[in-house]
Short mmCIF file of C-alpha atoms in Angstrom, two decimals:
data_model
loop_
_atom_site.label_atom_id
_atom_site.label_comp_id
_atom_site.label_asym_id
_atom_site.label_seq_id
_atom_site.Cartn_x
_atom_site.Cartn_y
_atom_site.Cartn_z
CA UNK A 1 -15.40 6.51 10.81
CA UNK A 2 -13.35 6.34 14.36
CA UNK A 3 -16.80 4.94 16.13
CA UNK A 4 -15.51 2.11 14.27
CA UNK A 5 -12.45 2.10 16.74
CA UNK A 6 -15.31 1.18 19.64
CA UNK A 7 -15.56 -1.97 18.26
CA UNK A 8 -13.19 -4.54 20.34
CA UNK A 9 -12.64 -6.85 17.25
CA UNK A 10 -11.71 -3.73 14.87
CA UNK A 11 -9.56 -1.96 17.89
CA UNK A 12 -7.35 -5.03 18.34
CA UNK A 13 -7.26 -5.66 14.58
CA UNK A 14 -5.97 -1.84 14.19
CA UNK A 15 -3.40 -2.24 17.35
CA UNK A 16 -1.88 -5.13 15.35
CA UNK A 17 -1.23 -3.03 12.20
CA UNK A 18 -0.48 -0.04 14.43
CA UNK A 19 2.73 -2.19 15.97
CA UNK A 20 3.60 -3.91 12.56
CA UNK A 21 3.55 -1.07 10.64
CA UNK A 22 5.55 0.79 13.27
CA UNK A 23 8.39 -2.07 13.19
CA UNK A 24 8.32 -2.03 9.41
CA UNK A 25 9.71 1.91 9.54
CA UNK A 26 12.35 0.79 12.08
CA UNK A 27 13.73 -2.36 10.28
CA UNK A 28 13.87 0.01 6.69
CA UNK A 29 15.69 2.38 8.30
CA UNK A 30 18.00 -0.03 10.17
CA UNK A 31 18.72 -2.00 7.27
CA UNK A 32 19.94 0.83 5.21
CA UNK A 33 21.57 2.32 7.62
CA UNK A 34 23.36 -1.14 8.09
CA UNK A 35 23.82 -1.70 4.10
CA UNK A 36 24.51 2.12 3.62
CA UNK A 37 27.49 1.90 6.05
CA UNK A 38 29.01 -1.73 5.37
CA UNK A 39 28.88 -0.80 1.90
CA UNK A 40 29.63 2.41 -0.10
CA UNK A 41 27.64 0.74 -3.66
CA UNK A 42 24.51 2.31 -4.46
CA UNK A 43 23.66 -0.57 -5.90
CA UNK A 44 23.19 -2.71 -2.66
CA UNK A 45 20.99 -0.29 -1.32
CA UNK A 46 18.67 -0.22 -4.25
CA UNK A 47 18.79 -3.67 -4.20
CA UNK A 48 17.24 -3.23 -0.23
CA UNK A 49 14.23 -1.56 -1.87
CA UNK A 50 13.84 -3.98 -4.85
CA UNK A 51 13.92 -6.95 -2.16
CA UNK A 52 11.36 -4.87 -0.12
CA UNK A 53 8.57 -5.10 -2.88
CA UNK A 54 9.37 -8.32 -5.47
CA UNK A 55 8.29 -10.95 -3.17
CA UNK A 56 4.86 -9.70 -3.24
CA UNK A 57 4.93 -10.02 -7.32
CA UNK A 58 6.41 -13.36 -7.41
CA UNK A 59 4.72 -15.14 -4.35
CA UNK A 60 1.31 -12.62 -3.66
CA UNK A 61 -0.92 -15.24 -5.69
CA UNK A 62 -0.01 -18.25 -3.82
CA UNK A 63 -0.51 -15.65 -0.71
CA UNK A 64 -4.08 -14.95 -1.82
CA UNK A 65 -4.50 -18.54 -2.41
CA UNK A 66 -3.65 -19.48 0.76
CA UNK A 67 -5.95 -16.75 2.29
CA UNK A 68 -8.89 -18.33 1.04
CA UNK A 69 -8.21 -21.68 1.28
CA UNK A 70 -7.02 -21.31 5.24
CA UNK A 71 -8.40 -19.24 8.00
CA UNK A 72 -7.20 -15.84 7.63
CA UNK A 73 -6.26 -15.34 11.17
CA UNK A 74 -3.85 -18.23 11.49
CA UNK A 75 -2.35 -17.31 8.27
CA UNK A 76 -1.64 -13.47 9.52
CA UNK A 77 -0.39 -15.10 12.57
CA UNK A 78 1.69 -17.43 10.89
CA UNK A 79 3.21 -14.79 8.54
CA UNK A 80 4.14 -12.22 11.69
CA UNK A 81 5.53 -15.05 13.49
CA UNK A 82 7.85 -16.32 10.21
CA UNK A 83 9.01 -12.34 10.20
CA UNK A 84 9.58 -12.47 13.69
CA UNK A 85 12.00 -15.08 13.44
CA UNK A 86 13.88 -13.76 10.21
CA UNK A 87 14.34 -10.34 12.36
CA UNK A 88 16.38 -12.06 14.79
CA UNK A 89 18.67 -13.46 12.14
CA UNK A 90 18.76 -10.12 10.53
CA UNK A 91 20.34 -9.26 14.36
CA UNK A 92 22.94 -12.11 13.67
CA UNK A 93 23.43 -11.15 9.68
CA UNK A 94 23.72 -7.25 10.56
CA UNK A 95 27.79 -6.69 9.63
CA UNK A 96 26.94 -8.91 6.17
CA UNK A 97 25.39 -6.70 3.39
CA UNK A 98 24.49 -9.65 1.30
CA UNK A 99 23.20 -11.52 3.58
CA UNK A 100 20.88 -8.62 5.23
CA UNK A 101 19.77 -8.31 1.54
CA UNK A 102 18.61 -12.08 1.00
CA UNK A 103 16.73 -11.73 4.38
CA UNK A 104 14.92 -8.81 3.48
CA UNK A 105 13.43 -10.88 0.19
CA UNK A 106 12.90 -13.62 2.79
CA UNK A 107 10.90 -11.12 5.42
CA UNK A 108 8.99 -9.78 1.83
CA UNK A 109 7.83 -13.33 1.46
CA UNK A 110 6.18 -13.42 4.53
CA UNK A 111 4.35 -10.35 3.74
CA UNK A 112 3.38 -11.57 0.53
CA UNK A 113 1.44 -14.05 2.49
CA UNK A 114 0.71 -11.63 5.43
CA UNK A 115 -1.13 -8.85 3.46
CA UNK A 116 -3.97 -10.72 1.34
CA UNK A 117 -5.00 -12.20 4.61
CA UNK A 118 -5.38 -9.43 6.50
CA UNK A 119 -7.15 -7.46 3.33
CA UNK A 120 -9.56 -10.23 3.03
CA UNK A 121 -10.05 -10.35 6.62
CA UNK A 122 -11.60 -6.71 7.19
CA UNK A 123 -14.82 -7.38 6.36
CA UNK A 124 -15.54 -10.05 8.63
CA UNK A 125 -14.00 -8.03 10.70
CA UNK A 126 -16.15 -4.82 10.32
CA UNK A 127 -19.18 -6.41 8.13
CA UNK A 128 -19.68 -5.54 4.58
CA UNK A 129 -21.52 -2.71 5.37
CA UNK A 130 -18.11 -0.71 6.68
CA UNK A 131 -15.40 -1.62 4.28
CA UNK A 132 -14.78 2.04 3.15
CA UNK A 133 -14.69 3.53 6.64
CA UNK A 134 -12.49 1.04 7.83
CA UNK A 135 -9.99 1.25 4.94
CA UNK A 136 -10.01 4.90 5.78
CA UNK A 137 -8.85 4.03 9.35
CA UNK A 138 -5.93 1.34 8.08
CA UNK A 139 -4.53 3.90 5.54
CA UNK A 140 -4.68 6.73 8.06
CA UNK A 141 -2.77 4.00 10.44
CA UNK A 142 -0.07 3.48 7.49
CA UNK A 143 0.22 7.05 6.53
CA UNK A 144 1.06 7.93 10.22
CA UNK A 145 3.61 4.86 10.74
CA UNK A 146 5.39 6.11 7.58
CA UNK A 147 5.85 9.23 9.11
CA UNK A 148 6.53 7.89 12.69
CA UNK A 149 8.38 4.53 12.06
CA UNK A 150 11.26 6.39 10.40
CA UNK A 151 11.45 9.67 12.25
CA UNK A 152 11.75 7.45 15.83
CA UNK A 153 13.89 4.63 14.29
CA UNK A 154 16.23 7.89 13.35
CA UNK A 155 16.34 8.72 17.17
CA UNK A 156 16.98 5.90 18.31
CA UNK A 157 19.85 4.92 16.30
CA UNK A 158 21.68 7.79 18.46
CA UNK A 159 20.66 5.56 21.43
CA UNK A 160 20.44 2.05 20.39
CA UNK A 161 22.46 -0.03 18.45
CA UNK A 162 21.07 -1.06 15.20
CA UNK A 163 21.15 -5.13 16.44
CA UNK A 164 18.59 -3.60 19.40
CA UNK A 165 16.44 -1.82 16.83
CA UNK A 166 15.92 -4.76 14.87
CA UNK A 167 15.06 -6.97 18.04
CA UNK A 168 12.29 -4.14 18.88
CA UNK A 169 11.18 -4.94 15.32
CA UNK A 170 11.22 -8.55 16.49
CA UNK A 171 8.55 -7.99 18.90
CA UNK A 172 6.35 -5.76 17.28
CA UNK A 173 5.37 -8.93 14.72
CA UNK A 174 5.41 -10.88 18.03
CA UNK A 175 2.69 -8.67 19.49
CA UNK A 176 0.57 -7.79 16.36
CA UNK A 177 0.38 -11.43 16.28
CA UNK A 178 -1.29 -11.74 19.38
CA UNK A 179 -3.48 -8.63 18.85
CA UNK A 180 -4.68 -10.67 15.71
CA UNK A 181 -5.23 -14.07 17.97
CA UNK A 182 -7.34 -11.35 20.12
CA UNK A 183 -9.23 -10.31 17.35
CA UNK A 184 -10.36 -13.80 16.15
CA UNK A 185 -11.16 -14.78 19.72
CA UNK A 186 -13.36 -11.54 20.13
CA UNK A 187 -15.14 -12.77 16.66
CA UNK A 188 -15.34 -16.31 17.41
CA UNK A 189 -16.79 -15.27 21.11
CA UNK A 190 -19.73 -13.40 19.38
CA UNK A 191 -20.86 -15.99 17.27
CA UNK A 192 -19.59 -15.04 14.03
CA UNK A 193 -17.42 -17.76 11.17
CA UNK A 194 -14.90 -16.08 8.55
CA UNK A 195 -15.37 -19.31 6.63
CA UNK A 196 -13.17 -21.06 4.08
CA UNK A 197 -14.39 -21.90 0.73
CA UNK A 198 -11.45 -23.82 -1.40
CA UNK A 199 -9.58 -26.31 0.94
CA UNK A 200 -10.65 -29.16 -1.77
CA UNK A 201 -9.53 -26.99 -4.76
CA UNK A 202 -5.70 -28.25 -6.43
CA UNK A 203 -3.25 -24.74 -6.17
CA UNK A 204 -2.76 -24.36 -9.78
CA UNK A 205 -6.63 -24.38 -10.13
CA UNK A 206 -7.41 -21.80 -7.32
CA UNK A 207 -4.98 -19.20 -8.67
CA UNK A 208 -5.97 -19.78 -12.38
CA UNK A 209 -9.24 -19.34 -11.06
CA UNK A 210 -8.69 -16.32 -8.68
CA UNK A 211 -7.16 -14.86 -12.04
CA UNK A 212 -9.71 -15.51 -14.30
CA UNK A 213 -13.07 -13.73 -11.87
CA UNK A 214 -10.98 -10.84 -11.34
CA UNK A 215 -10.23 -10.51 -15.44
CA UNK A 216 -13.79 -11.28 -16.36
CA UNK A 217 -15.43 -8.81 -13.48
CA UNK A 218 -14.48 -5.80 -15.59
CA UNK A 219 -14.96 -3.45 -12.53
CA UNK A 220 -12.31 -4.86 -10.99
CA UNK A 221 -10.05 -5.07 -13.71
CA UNK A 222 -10.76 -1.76 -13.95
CA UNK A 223 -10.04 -0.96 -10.56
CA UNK A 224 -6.29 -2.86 -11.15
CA UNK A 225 -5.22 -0.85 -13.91
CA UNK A 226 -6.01 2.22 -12.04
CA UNK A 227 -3.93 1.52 -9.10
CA UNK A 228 -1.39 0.46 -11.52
CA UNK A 229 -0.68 3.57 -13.40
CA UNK A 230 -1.42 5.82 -10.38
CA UNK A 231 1.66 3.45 -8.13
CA UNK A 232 3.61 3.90 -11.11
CA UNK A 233 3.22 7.79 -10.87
CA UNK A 234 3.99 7.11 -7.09
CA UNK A 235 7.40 5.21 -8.00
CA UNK A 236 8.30 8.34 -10.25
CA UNK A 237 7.16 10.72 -7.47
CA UNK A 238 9.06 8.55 -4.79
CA UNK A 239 12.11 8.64 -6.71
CA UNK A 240 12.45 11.97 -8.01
CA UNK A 241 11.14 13.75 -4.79
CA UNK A 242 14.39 13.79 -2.61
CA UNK A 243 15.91 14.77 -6.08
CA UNK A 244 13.71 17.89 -6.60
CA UNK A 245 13.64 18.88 -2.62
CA UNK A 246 17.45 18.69 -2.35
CA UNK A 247 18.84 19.55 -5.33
CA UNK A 248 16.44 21.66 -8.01
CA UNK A 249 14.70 23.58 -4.86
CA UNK A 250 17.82 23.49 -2.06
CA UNK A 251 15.25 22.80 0.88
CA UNK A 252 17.20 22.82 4.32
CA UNK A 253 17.19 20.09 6.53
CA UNK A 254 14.28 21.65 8.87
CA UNK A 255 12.00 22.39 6.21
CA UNK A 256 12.82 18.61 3.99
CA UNK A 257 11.47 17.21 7.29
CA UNK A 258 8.55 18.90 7.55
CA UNK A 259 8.11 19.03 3.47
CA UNK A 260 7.91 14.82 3.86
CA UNK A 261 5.48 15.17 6.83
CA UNK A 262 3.41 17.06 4.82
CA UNK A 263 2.49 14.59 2.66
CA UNK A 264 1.86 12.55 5.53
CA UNK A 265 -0.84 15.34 6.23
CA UNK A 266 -2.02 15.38 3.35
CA UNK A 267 -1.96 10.83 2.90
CA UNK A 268 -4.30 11.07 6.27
CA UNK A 269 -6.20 13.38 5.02
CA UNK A 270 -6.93 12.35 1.73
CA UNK A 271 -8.10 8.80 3.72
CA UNK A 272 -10.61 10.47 5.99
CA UNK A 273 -11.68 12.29 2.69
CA UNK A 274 -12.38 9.50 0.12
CA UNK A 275 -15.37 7.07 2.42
CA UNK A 276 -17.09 10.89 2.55
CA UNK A 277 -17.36 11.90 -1.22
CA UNK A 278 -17.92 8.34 -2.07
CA UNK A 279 -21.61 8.66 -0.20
CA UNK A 280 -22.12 11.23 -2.46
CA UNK A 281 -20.33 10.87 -6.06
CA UNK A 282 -19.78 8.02 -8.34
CA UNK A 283 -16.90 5.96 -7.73
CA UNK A 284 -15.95 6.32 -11.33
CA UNK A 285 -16.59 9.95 -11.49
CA UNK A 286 -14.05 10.10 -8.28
CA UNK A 287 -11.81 7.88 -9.31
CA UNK A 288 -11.40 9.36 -12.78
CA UNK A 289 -11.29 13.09 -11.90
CA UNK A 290 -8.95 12.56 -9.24
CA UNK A 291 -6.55 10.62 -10.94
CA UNK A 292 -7.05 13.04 -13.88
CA UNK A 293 -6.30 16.04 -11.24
CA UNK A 294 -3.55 14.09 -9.85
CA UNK A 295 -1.32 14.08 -13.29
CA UNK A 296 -2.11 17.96 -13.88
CA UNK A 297 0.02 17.84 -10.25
CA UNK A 298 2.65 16.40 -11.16
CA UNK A 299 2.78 18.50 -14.37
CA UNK A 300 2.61 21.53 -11.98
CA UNK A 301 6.31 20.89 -10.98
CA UNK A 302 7.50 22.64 -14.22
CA UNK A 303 6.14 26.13 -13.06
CA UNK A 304 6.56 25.59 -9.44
CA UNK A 305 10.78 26.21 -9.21
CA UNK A 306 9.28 29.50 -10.53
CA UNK A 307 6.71 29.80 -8.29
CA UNK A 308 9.11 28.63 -5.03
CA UNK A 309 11.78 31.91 -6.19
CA UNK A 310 8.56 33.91 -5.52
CA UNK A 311 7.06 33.02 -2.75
CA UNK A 312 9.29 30.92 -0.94
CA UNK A 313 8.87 27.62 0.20
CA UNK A 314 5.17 27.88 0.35
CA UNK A 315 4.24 26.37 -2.99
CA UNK A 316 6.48 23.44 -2.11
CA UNK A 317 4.93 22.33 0.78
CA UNK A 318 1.01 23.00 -0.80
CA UNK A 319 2.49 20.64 -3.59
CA UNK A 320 3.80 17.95 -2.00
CA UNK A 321 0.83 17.90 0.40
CA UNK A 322 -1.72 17.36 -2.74
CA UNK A 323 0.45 14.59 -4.23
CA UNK A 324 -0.07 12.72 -0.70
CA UNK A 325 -3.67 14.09 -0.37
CA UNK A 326 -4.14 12.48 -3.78
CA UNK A 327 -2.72 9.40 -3.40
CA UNK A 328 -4.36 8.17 -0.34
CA UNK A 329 -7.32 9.94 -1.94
CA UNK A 330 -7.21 7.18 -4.57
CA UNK A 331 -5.62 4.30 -2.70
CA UNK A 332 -8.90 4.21 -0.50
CA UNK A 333 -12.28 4.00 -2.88
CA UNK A 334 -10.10 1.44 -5.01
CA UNK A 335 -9.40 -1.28 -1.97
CA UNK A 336 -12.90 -0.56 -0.48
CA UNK A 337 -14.52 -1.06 -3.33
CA UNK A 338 -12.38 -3.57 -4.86
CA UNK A 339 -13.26 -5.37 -1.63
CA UNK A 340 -16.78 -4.61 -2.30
CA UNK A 341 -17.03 -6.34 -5.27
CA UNK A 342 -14.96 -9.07 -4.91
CA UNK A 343 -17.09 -12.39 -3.25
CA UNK A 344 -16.19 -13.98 0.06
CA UNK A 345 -14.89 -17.28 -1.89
CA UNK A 346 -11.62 -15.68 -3.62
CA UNK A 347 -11.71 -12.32 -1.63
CA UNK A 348 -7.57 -13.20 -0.88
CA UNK A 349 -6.84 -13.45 -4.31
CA UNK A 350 -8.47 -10.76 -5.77
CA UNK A 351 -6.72 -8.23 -2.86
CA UNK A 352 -3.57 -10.40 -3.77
CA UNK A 353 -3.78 -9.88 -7.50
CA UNK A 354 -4.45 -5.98 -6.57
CA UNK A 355 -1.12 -5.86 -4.44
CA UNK A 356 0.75 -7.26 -7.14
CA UNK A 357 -0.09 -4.68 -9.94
CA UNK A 358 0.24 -1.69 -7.35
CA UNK A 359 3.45 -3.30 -6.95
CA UNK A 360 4.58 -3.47 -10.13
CA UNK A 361 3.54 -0.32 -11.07
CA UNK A 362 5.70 1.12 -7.85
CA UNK A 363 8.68 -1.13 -9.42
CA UNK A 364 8.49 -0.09 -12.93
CA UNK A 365 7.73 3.72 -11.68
CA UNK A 366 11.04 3.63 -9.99
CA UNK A 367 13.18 1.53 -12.19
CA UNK A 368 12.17 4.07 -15.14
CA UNK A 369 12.47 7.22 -13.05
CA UNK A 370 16.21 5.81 -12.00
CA UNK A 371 17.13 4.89 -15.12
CA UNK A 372 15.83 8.52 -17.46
CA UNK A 373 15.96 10.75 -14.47
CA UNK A 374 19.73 11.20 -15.00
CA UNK A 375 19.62 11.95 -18.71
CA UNK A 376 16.38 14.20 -18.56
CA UNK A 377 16.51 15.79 -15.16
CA UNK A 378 14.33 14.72 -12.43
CA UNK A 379 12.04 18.00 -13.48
CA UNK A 380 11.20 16.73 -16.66
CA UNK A 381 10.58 12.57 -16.04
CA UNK A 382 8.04 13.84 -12.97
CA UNK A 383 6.35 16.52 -15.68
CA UNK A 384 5.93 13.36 -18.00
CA UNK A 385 4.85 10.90 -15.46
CA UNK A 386 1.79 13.08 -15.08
CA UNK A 387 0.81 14.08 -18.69
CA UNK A 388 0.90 9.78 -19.03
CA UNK A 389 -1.25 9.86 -16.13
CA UNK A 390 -3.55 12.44 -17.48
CA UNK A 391 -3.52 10.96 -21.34
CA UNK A 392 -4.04 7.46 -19.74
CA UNK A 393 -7.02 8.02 -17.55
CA UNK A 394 -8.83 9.73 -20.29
CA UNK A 395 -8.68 7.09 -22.42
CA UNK A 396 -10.14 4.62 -20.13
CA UNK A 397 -13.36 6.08 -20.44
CA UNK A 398 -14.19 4.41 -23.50
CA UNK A 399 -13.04 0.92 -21.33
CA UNK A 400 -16.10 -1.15 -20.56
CA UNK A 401 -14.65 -1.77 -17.12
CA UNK A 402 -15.16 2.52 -16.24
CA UNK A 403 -18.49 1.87 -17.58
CA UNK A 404 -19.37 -0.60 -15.21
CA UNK A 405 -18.25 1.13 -12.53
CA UNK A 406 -20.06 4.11 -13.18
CA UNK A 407 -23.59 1.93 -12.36
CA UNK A 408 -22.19 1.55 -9.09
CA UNK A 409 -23.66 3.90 -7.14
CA UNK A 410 -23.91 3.14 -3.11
CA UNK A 411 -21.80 -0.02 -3.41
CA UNK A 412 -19.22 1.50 -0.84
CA UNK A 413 -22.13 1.93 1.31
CA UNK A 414 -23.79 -1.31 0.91
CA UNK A 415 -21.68 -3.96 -0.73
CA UNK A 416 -22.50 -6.87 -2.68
CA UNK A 417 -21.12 -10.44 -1.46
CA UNK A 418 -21.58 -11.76 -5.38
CA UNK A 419 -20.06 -10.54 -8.08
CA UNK A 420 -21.06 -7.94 -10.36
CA UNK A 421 -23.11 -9.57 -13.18
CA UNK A 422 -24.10 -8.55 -16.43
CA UNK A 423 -21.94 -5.90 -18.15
CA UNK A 424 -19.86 -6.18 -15.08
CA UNK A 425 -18.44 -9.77 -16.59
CA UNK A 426 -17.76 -8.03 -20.39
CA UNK A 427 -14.16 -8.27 -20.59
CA UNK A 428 -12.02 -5.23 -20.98
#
């Protein structure tokens, strides 16, 4: 998987998302530090995380659309260069809540465009042949920055002043935008053409198209409702955690440090992990099982306040390692091989349409988990969350989209550029 790294074209490509992803941990710190202090109204600051994750609902189809119809590089570079800018009105906007809030949704937009892009841009990057081993690499990438990002952005606010955090953020898009010029430079040097396939098509009629191969390629409509329920899990998870680490188990500062870098661990992990067993299992038998094992995880946090007045701390940490193990587990063999499957010609709308519902599913998981967690206790909604998980991914067994999949055997290995045909088109 990291030979992959001695490619010029991928190592540029990874530096770019390394620098990005980097500045995205400073600014969400910064900006809820800023919002947090300007404002005592919870409400402001959940409206910081709501802004974080809409755009990509509301505008990620015209973002895939515009990934296939344009060349993917100048579209990335575009998008970092749009962020770069609202950054440095976020420095001008930073002792005005409101307006911090509106240029978050307006720095979401560009990634709404950003990330389809640079999904869809991977394999030309890599070749088809590599999709999985390189998804490995970008998750382990994010799964580090979200440790990272956040843990440095909280030193340096004892050093810095927020404004100067947010201009460092400023030139992190700056330079990932030149690592991705690098990158297409490298490719164009050796010869090779990422193509565009609908510059002639009207809007309306490449998104309604987009929508409609995705839908009828049950695979990867499959694949969507997967990542769905397991991001809304995740939302749960993400919102009840601090809940259950602070409050239910009393962690201390030290250890609710290293409790949240353990899932880190276990995020990187589970990426290196996922390319591996997919050589040698089914991707439906993986996928299934582990979202199946994930949901018996969550359920585990009924017995584990038990377990933690036993032996410690221990348990706590081994748990919250497997729910990031799992995740990035899962998050991996669905992009690769939704990649996979997905043909050259609307590869920016399929990732697009696959962005949105893990989204969504990250939205509704936290909007519900908000909303019940303070009537049931934060103990019980995360319990729940995973039984749903559980009952849910049993029952798609019997969808023709799992059955599909299952006749998939090496396609992580050696991708198709068409679409699945055949039972692959049934509809779910």
């Amino acid at each position: 998987m990291l030979s992959l790294l001695k490619k010029p074209s991928f190592l540029t490509f990874c530096l770019a998302q390394l620098v990005s992803r980097f500045g995205d941990g400073l600014t969400t710190v910064v900006i809820l530090y800023l919002v947090g202090t300007a404002s005592k109204d919870p409400l402001l600051i959940g409206l910081v995380l709501f802004c974080q994750y809409t755009p990509m609902i509301l505008f990620g189809l015209i973002g895939g659309s515009i990934a296939d119809r344009f060349r993917k590089h100048t579209v990335m570079i575009c998008a970092d260069l749009y962020r770069c800018f609202i950054l440095i009105l976020m420095v001008f906007s930073a002792h005005y809540p409101f307006l911090l809030i509106i240029l978050v949704f307006l720095s979401g937009v560009g990634s709404a465009l950003f990330y389809p892009a640079r999904s869809s841009y991977v394999p030309i990057v890599v070749g088809e042949k590599h999709i999985s081993e390189a998804m490995a690499v970008s998750q382990s990438i994010y799964s580090i920055m979200q440790i990272a990002g956040p843990g440095i952005a909280g030193l340096l606010l004892v050093f810095l002043s927020p404004s100067s955090l947010l201009l460092i953020d400023a030139a992190t898009y700056f330079i990932s935008a030149f690592f991705i010029a690098l990158t297409a430079f490298i490719i164009k040097k050796s010869g090779e053409s990422e193509g565009t396939n609908s510059k002639g098509v009207n809007w309306l009629m490449s998104i309604k198209d987009g929508i409609q191969i995705v839908i009828k390629t049950a695979p990867l409509a499959f694949l969507i409702l997967l990542l769905a329920q397991v991001m809304f899990a995740a939302g749960i998870f993400n919102t009840t955690s601090n809940s259950l680490l602070l409050h239910i188990f009393r962690v201390p500062g030290f250890h609710f440090g290293m409790i949240e870098a353990s899932a880190g661990i276990g995020a990187v992990l589970g990426a290196m992990m996922g390319p591996i067993l997919l050589r040698y299992i089914k991707p439906g038998h993986l996928l299934l099982a582990t979202t199946v094992v994930m949901g018996l995880w969550m359920l585990a946090v009924v017995p584990l306040e038990q377990l933690e007045q036993r032996g410690g701390l221990i348990p706590v940490y081994l748990w919250v390692f497997g729910i990031g193990l799992m995740n990035a587990f899962l998050n991996v063999p669905i992009s690769s091989l939704f990649l996979g499957l997905s043909s050259a010609e609307y590869r920016g709308r399929a990732m697009s349409i696959l962005q949105m519902s893990s989204n969504f599913g990250l939205i509704a998981g936290v909007l519900i988990a908000g909303l019940l967690s303070k009537y049931f206790g934060v103990v019980l909604i995360t319990a729940l969350s995973g039984g749903l998980l559980v009952l849910v991914s049993i029952l798609t067994i019997k969808m023709r989209g799992y059955k599909a999949l299952l006749s998939i055997d090496k396609r992580a290995k050696q991708p198709t550029s068409k679409p699945v045909r055949s039972a692959a088109e049934a509809d779910l």
